CSV table of C-alpha atoms in Angstrom, one decimal:
chain,number,residue,atom,x,y,z
A,1,MET,CA,10.4,17.7,-22.2
A,2,HIS,CA,13.3,19.8,-20.9
A,3,ASP,CA,15.7,18.1,-18.4
A,4,ASP,CA,14.6,20.6,-15.7
A,5,VAL,CA,10.8,21.3,-15.8
A,6,ALA,CA,10.7,22.9,-12.4
A,7,GLY,CA,10.7,26.5,-13.9
A,8,GLN,CA,7.3,26.2,-15.3
A,9,ILE,CA,5.9,24.8,-12.0
A,10,PHE,CA,7.5,27.1,-9.5
A,11,GLU,CA,6.8,30.3,-11.4
A,12,GLY,CA,4.8,32.6,-9.1
A,13,LEU,CA,5.6,30.5,-6.0
A,14,GLU,CA,8.8,32.2,-5.1
A,15,ARG,CA,8.2,31.8,-1.4
A,16,LEU,CA,8.4,28.1,-1.7
A,17,CYS,CA,11.7,26.2,-1.5
A,18,VAL,CA,12.6,24.7,-4.9
A,19,THR,CA,15.9,23.1,-4.3
A,20,PRO,CA,16.3,19.9,-2.3
A,21,GLU,CA,18.5,21.3,0.4
A,22,SER,CA,16.5,19.4,3.0
A,23,ASN,CA,13.8,16.8,3.1
A,24,ARG,CA,10.4,18.5,2.9
A,25,ILE,CA,6.8,17.9,1.8
A,26,LEU,CA,4.5,20.7,0.7
A,27,SER,CA,0.9,19.8,1.0
A,28,ALA,CA,-1.8,21.5,-1.1
A,29,PRO,CA,-5.4,22.3,0.0
A,30,ALA,CA,-7.5,19.2,0.0
A,31,TYR,CA,-10.1,18.2,-2.5
A,32,PRO,CA,-12.5,15.2,-2.1
A,33,GLY,CA,-10.6,12.1,-3.3
A,34,ILE,CA,-7.5,14.0,-4.4
A,35,GLU,CA,-4.3,14.8,-2.5
A,36,ARG,CA,-1.5,16.9,-4.0
A,37,ILE,CA,2.1,17.3,-2.7
A,38,GLN,CA,5.5,18.6,-3.7
A,39,ALA,CA,8.3,16.6,-2.2
A,40,GLN,CA,12.1,17.3,-2.1
A,41,PHE,CA,14.6,14.8,-0.8
A,42,ARG,CA,18.2,13.7,-0.6
A,43,GLY,CA,19.0,10.1,-0.3
A,44,ASP,CA,16.4,7.5,0.7
A,45,ALA,CA,13.1,9.1,1.6
A,46,PHE,CA,10.4,6.5,2.1
A,47,GLU,CA,10.6,2.9,3.3
A,48,LEU,CA,8.5,0.2,1.5
A,49,HIS,CA,4.9,1.0,1.9
A,50,ARG,CA,1.5,0.9,0.1
A,51,HIS,CA,-1.6,3.0,0.0
A,52,ASP,CA,-5.0,2.5,-1.4
A,53,THR,CA,-4.8,5.4,-4.0
A,54,TYR,CA,-3.2,5.9,-7.3
A,55,ALA,CA,0.0,7.9,-7.1
A,56,LEU,CA,0.4,10.0,-10.3
A,57,GLY,CA,3.1,12.5,-10.6
A,58,VAL,CA,6.0,14.2,-12.5
A,59,THR,CA,9.7,14.2,-11.6
A,60,MET,CA,10.8,17.8,-11.6
A,61,ARG,CA,14.5,17.8,-10.7
A,62,GLY,CA,17.1,15.1,-10.1
A,63,VAL,CA,16.7,11.4,-10.6
A,64,GLN,CA,13.8,9.7,-8.8
A,65,THR,CA,14.3,6.0,-7.9
A,66,PHE,CA,12.0,3.5,-6.2
A,67,ARG,CA,11.5,-0.2,-6.0
A,68,TYR,CA,8.2,-1.4,-7.5
A,69,ARG,CA,6.9,-4.8,-8.5
A,70,GLY,CA,10.3,-6.5,-7.9
A,71,GLU,CA,12.4,-4.0,-9.9
A,72,GLN,CA,14.4,-0.8,-9.2
A,73,ARG,CA,12.9,2.0,-11.3
A,74,TYR,CA,14.3,5.4,-12.3
A,75,SER,CA,12.6,8.5,-13.5
A,76,LEU,CA,14.2,11.6,-15.0
A,77,PRO,CA,12.8,15.1,-15.1
A,78,GLY,CA,9.6,15.3,-17.2
A,79,ARG,CA,8.8,11.6,-16.8
A,80,VAL,CA,5.4,10.6,-15.5
A,81,ILE,CA,5.1,8.2,-12.5
A,82,ILE,CA,2.1,5.9,-12.3
A,83,LEU,CA,1.8,3.7,-9.2
A,84,HIS,CA,-1.3,1.6,-8.6
A,85,PRO,CA,-3.2,1.1,-5.3
A,86,ASP,CA,-1.9,-1.5,-2.9
A,87,GLU,CA,1.4,-1.9,-4.7
A,88,LEU,CA,4.5,-1.9,-2.5
A,89,HIS,CA,7.1,0.7,-3.2
A,90,ASP,CA,9.7,2.9,-1.6
A,91,GLY,CA,11.3,6.1,-2.9
A,92,GLY,CA,14.2,8.5,-2.9
A,93,ALA,CA,16.9,10.3,-4.8
A,94,ALA,CA,19.3,8.3,-7.0
A,95,THR,CA,22.0,10.9,-7.0
A,96,GLU,CA,23.6,13.3,-4.5
A,97,ASP,CA,22.0,16.2,-6.3
A,98,GLY,CA,18.7,15.4,-4.6
A,99,LEU,CA,15.2,15.2,-6.0
A,100,VAL,CA,12.1,17.3,-6.4
A,101,TYR,CA,8.8,15.9,-7.6
A,102,ARG,CA,5.1,16.5,-7.5
A,103,MET,CA,2.5,13.9,-6.9
A,104,LEU,CA,-1.2,13.6,-7.0
A,105,TYR,CA,-2.9,10.8,-5.0
A,106,LEU,CA,-6.2,9.8,-6.5
A,107,GLU,CA,-8.8,7.5,-4.9
A,108,PRO,CA,-9.9,4.8,-7.3
A,109,SER,CA,-13.5,5.7,-6.7
A,110,VAL,CA,-12.9,9.0,-8.5
A,111,LEU,CA,-11.8,7.1,-11.7
A,112,PHE,CA,-14.9,4.9,-11.4
A,113,GLN,CA,-17.1,7.9,-11.9
A,114,CYS,CA,-15.8,7.9,-15.5
A,115,LEU,CA,-15.6,4.1,-15.9
A,116,GLU,CA,-18.8,3.1,-14.2
A,117,ALA,CA,-21.0,3.6,-17.3
A,118,ALA,CA,-18.7,1.4,-19.4
A,119,ARG,CA,-18.6,-1.3,-16.7
A,120,VAL,CA,-14.9,-1.9,-17.2
A,121,GLY,CA,-12.1,-2.3,-14.7
A,122,LEU,CA,-9.4,0.1,-13.7
A,123,PRO,CA,-6.7,0.4,-16.4
A,124,PHE,CA,-3.4,-1.2,-15.3
A,125,VAL,CA,-0.2,0.5,-16.6
A,126,ASP,CA,2.5,-2.1,-16.3
A,127,ASP,CA,5.4,0.4,-16.6
A,128,PRO,CA,5.4,2.8,-13.6
A,129,VAL,CA,7.6,5.4,-15.5
A,130,VAL,CA,6.4,6.6,-18.8
A,131,GLU,CA,7.5,9.4,-21.2
A,132,ASP,CA,4.4,11.2,-22.3
A,133,ASN,CA,4.5,15.0,-22.6
A,134,ARG,CA,0.7,15.2,-23.0
A,135,LEU,CA,0.0,13.3,-19.8
A,136,ALA,CA,2.8,15.1,-18.0
A,137,GLY,CA,1.2,18.4,-19.0
A,138,LEU,CA,-2.2,17.3,-17.9
A,139,LEU,CA,-0.8,16.4,-14.4
A,140,LEU,CA,1.1,19.6,-14.2
A,141,ALA,CA,-2.1,21.5,-14.8
A,142,ALA,CA,-3.4,20.1,-11.5
A,143,LEU,CA,0.0,20.2,-9.7
A,144,GLY,CA,1.2,23.6,-11.0
A,145,GLU,CA,-0.4,25.9,-8.3
A,146,LEU,CA,-0.3,24.0,-5.1
A,147,ASP,CA,-1.3,27.1,-3.1
A,148,ARG,CA,-4.7,27.2,-4.8
A,149,GLU,CA,-7.7,25.0,-4.3
A,150,LEU,CA,-8.9,22.8,-7.2
A,151,ASP,CA,-12.1,24.0,-9.0
A,152,GLU,CA,-14.9,21.4,-9.4
A,153,LEU,CA,-15.3,22.0,-13.2
A,154,PHE,CA,-11.6,21.7,-13.7
A,155,VAL,CA,-11.5,18.4,-11.8
A,156,ASP,CA,-14.4,17.0,-13.9
A,157,ASP,CA,-12.4,17.6,-17.1
A,158,PHE,CA,-9.1,16.6,-15.5
A,159,VAL,CA,-10.3,13.2,-14.3
A,160,SER,CA,-12.0,12.5,-17.7
A,161,ARG,CA,-8.8,13.2,-19.6
A,162,LEU,CA,-6.6,11.4,-17.0
A,163,THR,CA,-8.7,8.3,-17.4
A,164,ASP,CA,-8.2,8.4,-21.2
A,165,GLY,CA,-4.5,8.9,-20.7
A,166,LEU,CA,-4.2,5.9,-18.4
A,167,VAL,CA,-6.2,3.7,-20.7
A,168,GLN,CA,-3.8,4.6,-23.6
A,169,HIS,CA,-0.9,3.3,-21.5
A,170,ALA,CA,-2.6,0.2,-20.2
A,171,ARG,CA,-0.7,-3.0,-21.1
A,172,LEU,CA,-3.9,-5.0,-21.5
A,173,PRO,CA,-7.3,-4.0,-22.8
A,174,GLN,CA,-9.8,-3.1,-20.1
A,175,ARG,CA,-11.7,-6.1,-18.9
A,176,PRO,CA,-15.5,-5.9,-18.4
A,177,LEU,CA,-16.3,-6.2,-14.8
A,178,GLY,CA,-19.5,-8.0,-15.3
A,179,SER,CA,-22.3,-7.4,-12.8
A,180,ILE,CA,-20.9,-5.3,-10.0
A,181,ALA,CA,-23.1,-4.5,-7.0
A,182,TRP,CA,-22.5,-0.8,-7.4
A,183,GLY,CA,-25.2,0.4,-5.1
A,184,GLN,CA,-24.2,-2.0,-2.3
A,185,VAL,CA,-20.5,-1.2,-2.4
A,186,LYS,CA,-21.2,2.5,-2.4
A,187,THR,CA,-23.4,2.0,0.6
A,188,ALA,CA,-20.6,0.0,2.4
A,189,ARG,CA,-18.1,2.7,1.5
A,190,ASP,CA,-20.3,5.5,2.8
A,191,TYR,CA,-20.9,3.5,6.0
A,192,LEU,CA,-17.2,2.9,6.6
A,193,GLU,CA,-16.5,6.6,6.1
A,194,ALA,CA,-19.2,7.6,8.6
A,195,HIS,CA,-17.8,5.2,11.2
A,196,VAL,CA,-14.1,5.7,10.6
A,197,THR,CA,-13.0,5.9,14.2
A,198,ARG,CA,-14.5,2.7,15.5
A,199,GLY,CA,-14.4,-1.0,14.5
A,200,VAL,CA,-17.0,-2.0,11.9
A,201,ARG,CA,-18.1,-5.6,12.0
A,202,SER,CA,-18.8,-7.8,9.0
A,203,GLN,CA,-22.4,-8.3,10.2
A,204,GLU,CA,-23.1,-4.6,10.0
A,205,LEU,CA,-22.0,-4.4,6.4
A,206,GLU,CA,-24.0,-7.5,5.6
A,207,ARG,CA,-27.1,-6.0,7.1
A,208,ILE,CA,-26.9,-2.7,5.3
A,209,THR,CA,-25.9,-4.1,1.9
A,210,GLY,CA,-27.8,-7.4,1.8
A,211,LEU,CA,-24.6,-9.1,0.6
A,212,ASP,CA,-22.7,-11.8,2.5
A,213,ARG,CA,-19.3,-10.7,3.7
A,214,PHE,CA,-17.4,-12.7,1.1
A,215,ALA,CA,-19.4,-11.4,-1.9
A,216,LEU,CA,-19.1,-7.9,-0.5
A,217,ALA,CA,-15.3,-8.2,-0.3
A,218,ARG,CA,-15.1,-9.3,-3.9
A,219,HIS,CA,-17.4,-6.6,-5.2
A,220,PHE,CA,-15.7,-4.0,-3.0
A,221,ARG,CA,-12.2,-4.8,-4.3
A,222,ALA,CA,-13.4,-4.9,-7.9
A,223,ALA,CA,-14.9,-1.4,-7.5
A,224,PHE,CA,-12.3,0.3,-5.3
A,225,ALA,CA,-9.1,-1.7,-5.7
A,226,THR,CA,-8.9,-2.5,-2.0
A,227,SER,CA,-10.7,-4.4,0.8
A,228,PRO,CA,-13.3,-2.9,3.2
A,229,HIS,CA,-10.9,-3.5,6.0
A,230,ARG,CA,-8.0,-1.6,4.4
A,231,PHE,CA,-10.3,1.1,3.1
A,232,LEU,CA,-11.4,1.8,6.7
A,233,LEU,CA,-7.8,1.6,8.0
A,234,MET,CA,-6.6,4.1,5.3
A,235,ARG,CA,-9.4,6.6,6.2
A,236,ARG,CA,-8.3,6.4,9.8
A,237,LEU,CA,-4.7,7.1,8.8
A,238,GLN,CA,-5.7,10.0,6.5
A,239,GLN,CA,-7.6,11.5,9.4
A,240,ALA,CA,-4.6,10.9,11.8
A,241,LYS,CA,-2.3,12.6,9.3
A,242,ALA,CA,-4.5,15.6,9.1
A,243,MET,CA,-4.7,15.9,12.9
A,244,ILE,CA,-0.9,15.5,13.3
A,245,GLY,CA,-0.4,18.2,10.6
A,246,ALA,CA,-2.6,20.4,12.7
A,247,GLY,CA,-0.3,20.1,15.6
A,248,GLU,CA,-2.2,17.6,17.8
A,249,PRO,CA,-0.1,15.2,19.9
A,250,ILE,CA,0.4,11.8,18.3
A,251,ALA,CA,-0.7,9.9,21.4
A,252,GLU,CA,-4.0,11.8,21.4
A,253,VAL,CA,-4.4,11.4,17.7
A,254,ALA,CA,-4.0,7.6,18.1
A,255,ALA,CA,-6.8,7.5,20.6
A,256,ALA,CA,-9.1,9.8,18.6
A,257,THR,CA,-8.7,7.8,15.4
A,258,GLY,CA,-9.4,4.3,16.8
A,259,PHE,CA,-5.8,3.0,17.3
A,260,ALA,CA,-4.9,1.1,20.4
A,261,ASP,CA,-2.0,3.4,21.3
A,262,GLN,CA,0.8,5.6,19.7
A,263,SER,CA,2.9,2.6,18.7
A,264,HIS,CA,-0.1,1.0,17.0
A,265,LEU,CA,-0.7,4.2,15.0
A,266,THR,CA,3.0,4.5,14.2
A,267,ARG,CA,3.3,1.0,12.9
A,268,HIS,CA,0.4,1.4,10.5
A,269,PHE,CA,1.4,4.9,9.5
A,270,LYS,CA,4.8,3.7,8.4
A,271,LYS,CA,3.3,0.8,6.4
A,272,ALA,CA,1.0,3.2,4.6
A,273,PHE,CA,3.2,6.3,4.0
A,274,GLY,CA,6.7,5.0,4.4
A,275,VAL,CA,7.7,7.3,7.2
A,276,ALA,CA,6.9,7.6,10.9
A,277,PRO,CA,4.3,10.2,12.0
A,278,GLY,CA,6.8,12.3,13.8
A,279,ALA,CA,9.2,12.4,10.9
A,280,TRP,CA,6.4,13.2,8.5
A,281,ASN,CA,5.2,16.0,10.7
A,282,THR,CA,8.7,17.5,10.7
A,283,MET,CA,8.9,17.5,6.9
A,284,VAL,CA,5.4,18.6,5.9
A,285,GLN,CA,4.4,22.2,5.2
A,286,ARG,CA,1.0,23.6,4.2
A,287,THR,CA,0.6,26.1,1.3
A,288,VAL,CA,-2.2,27.9,3.2
């Protein structure tokens, strides 16, 4: 792929900034289980953090660098980035020229809609930077028009093909998951999403699923690549991020989303997204 692939992406989006003159995040319209952004940075952008989604993207301009699984990684334009849920990483530009990249954050449960019938685990791609023009083109099909909403039929095909692409790059063959309590973990997930702003006790999940808390934790992690506790925390943080982006005061957002106070929200926000809420709000822009 050409050293600068930004041209094919920014075509038709002239009103958007395409050079990394300042730190900025462009956020696309939301789709269930999928978040899409364009980011442009100079220097170090994000501190070490981890989130409960896959982070899949393409470097557009500059040299992208990040620390991941104990090593410093580098990505050139056209390379594909594959970061797994709950893996610590940071991020920034490796040169003074700055960096532009596009990223799609995918909840593991979306992949499981493709993998569930086969009863196999999530594919693990050991190398977070891969050179694969076909996979890059697939991601750019979803990331090319950030000012448009994703179509459901497009997403169905996209997720199916993306799953195949990740499987092809997996270091090890997919392992059978055995007997996963799919119905129970989905019930727990739905319950957590419905009660996102309050504390949910283990006894509640035991009562609605029929599983003891330890069995549920094992099944939940096998299905969604994270724990029930962290799943609930990340849903709170996603809601807080949306409210902050809508202009609501951070202190009020903290109270509305179940955090003890603004400092409590800020601490967890930085651990999940690598930047403080106020700094994120300064950088982010909406396409619509």
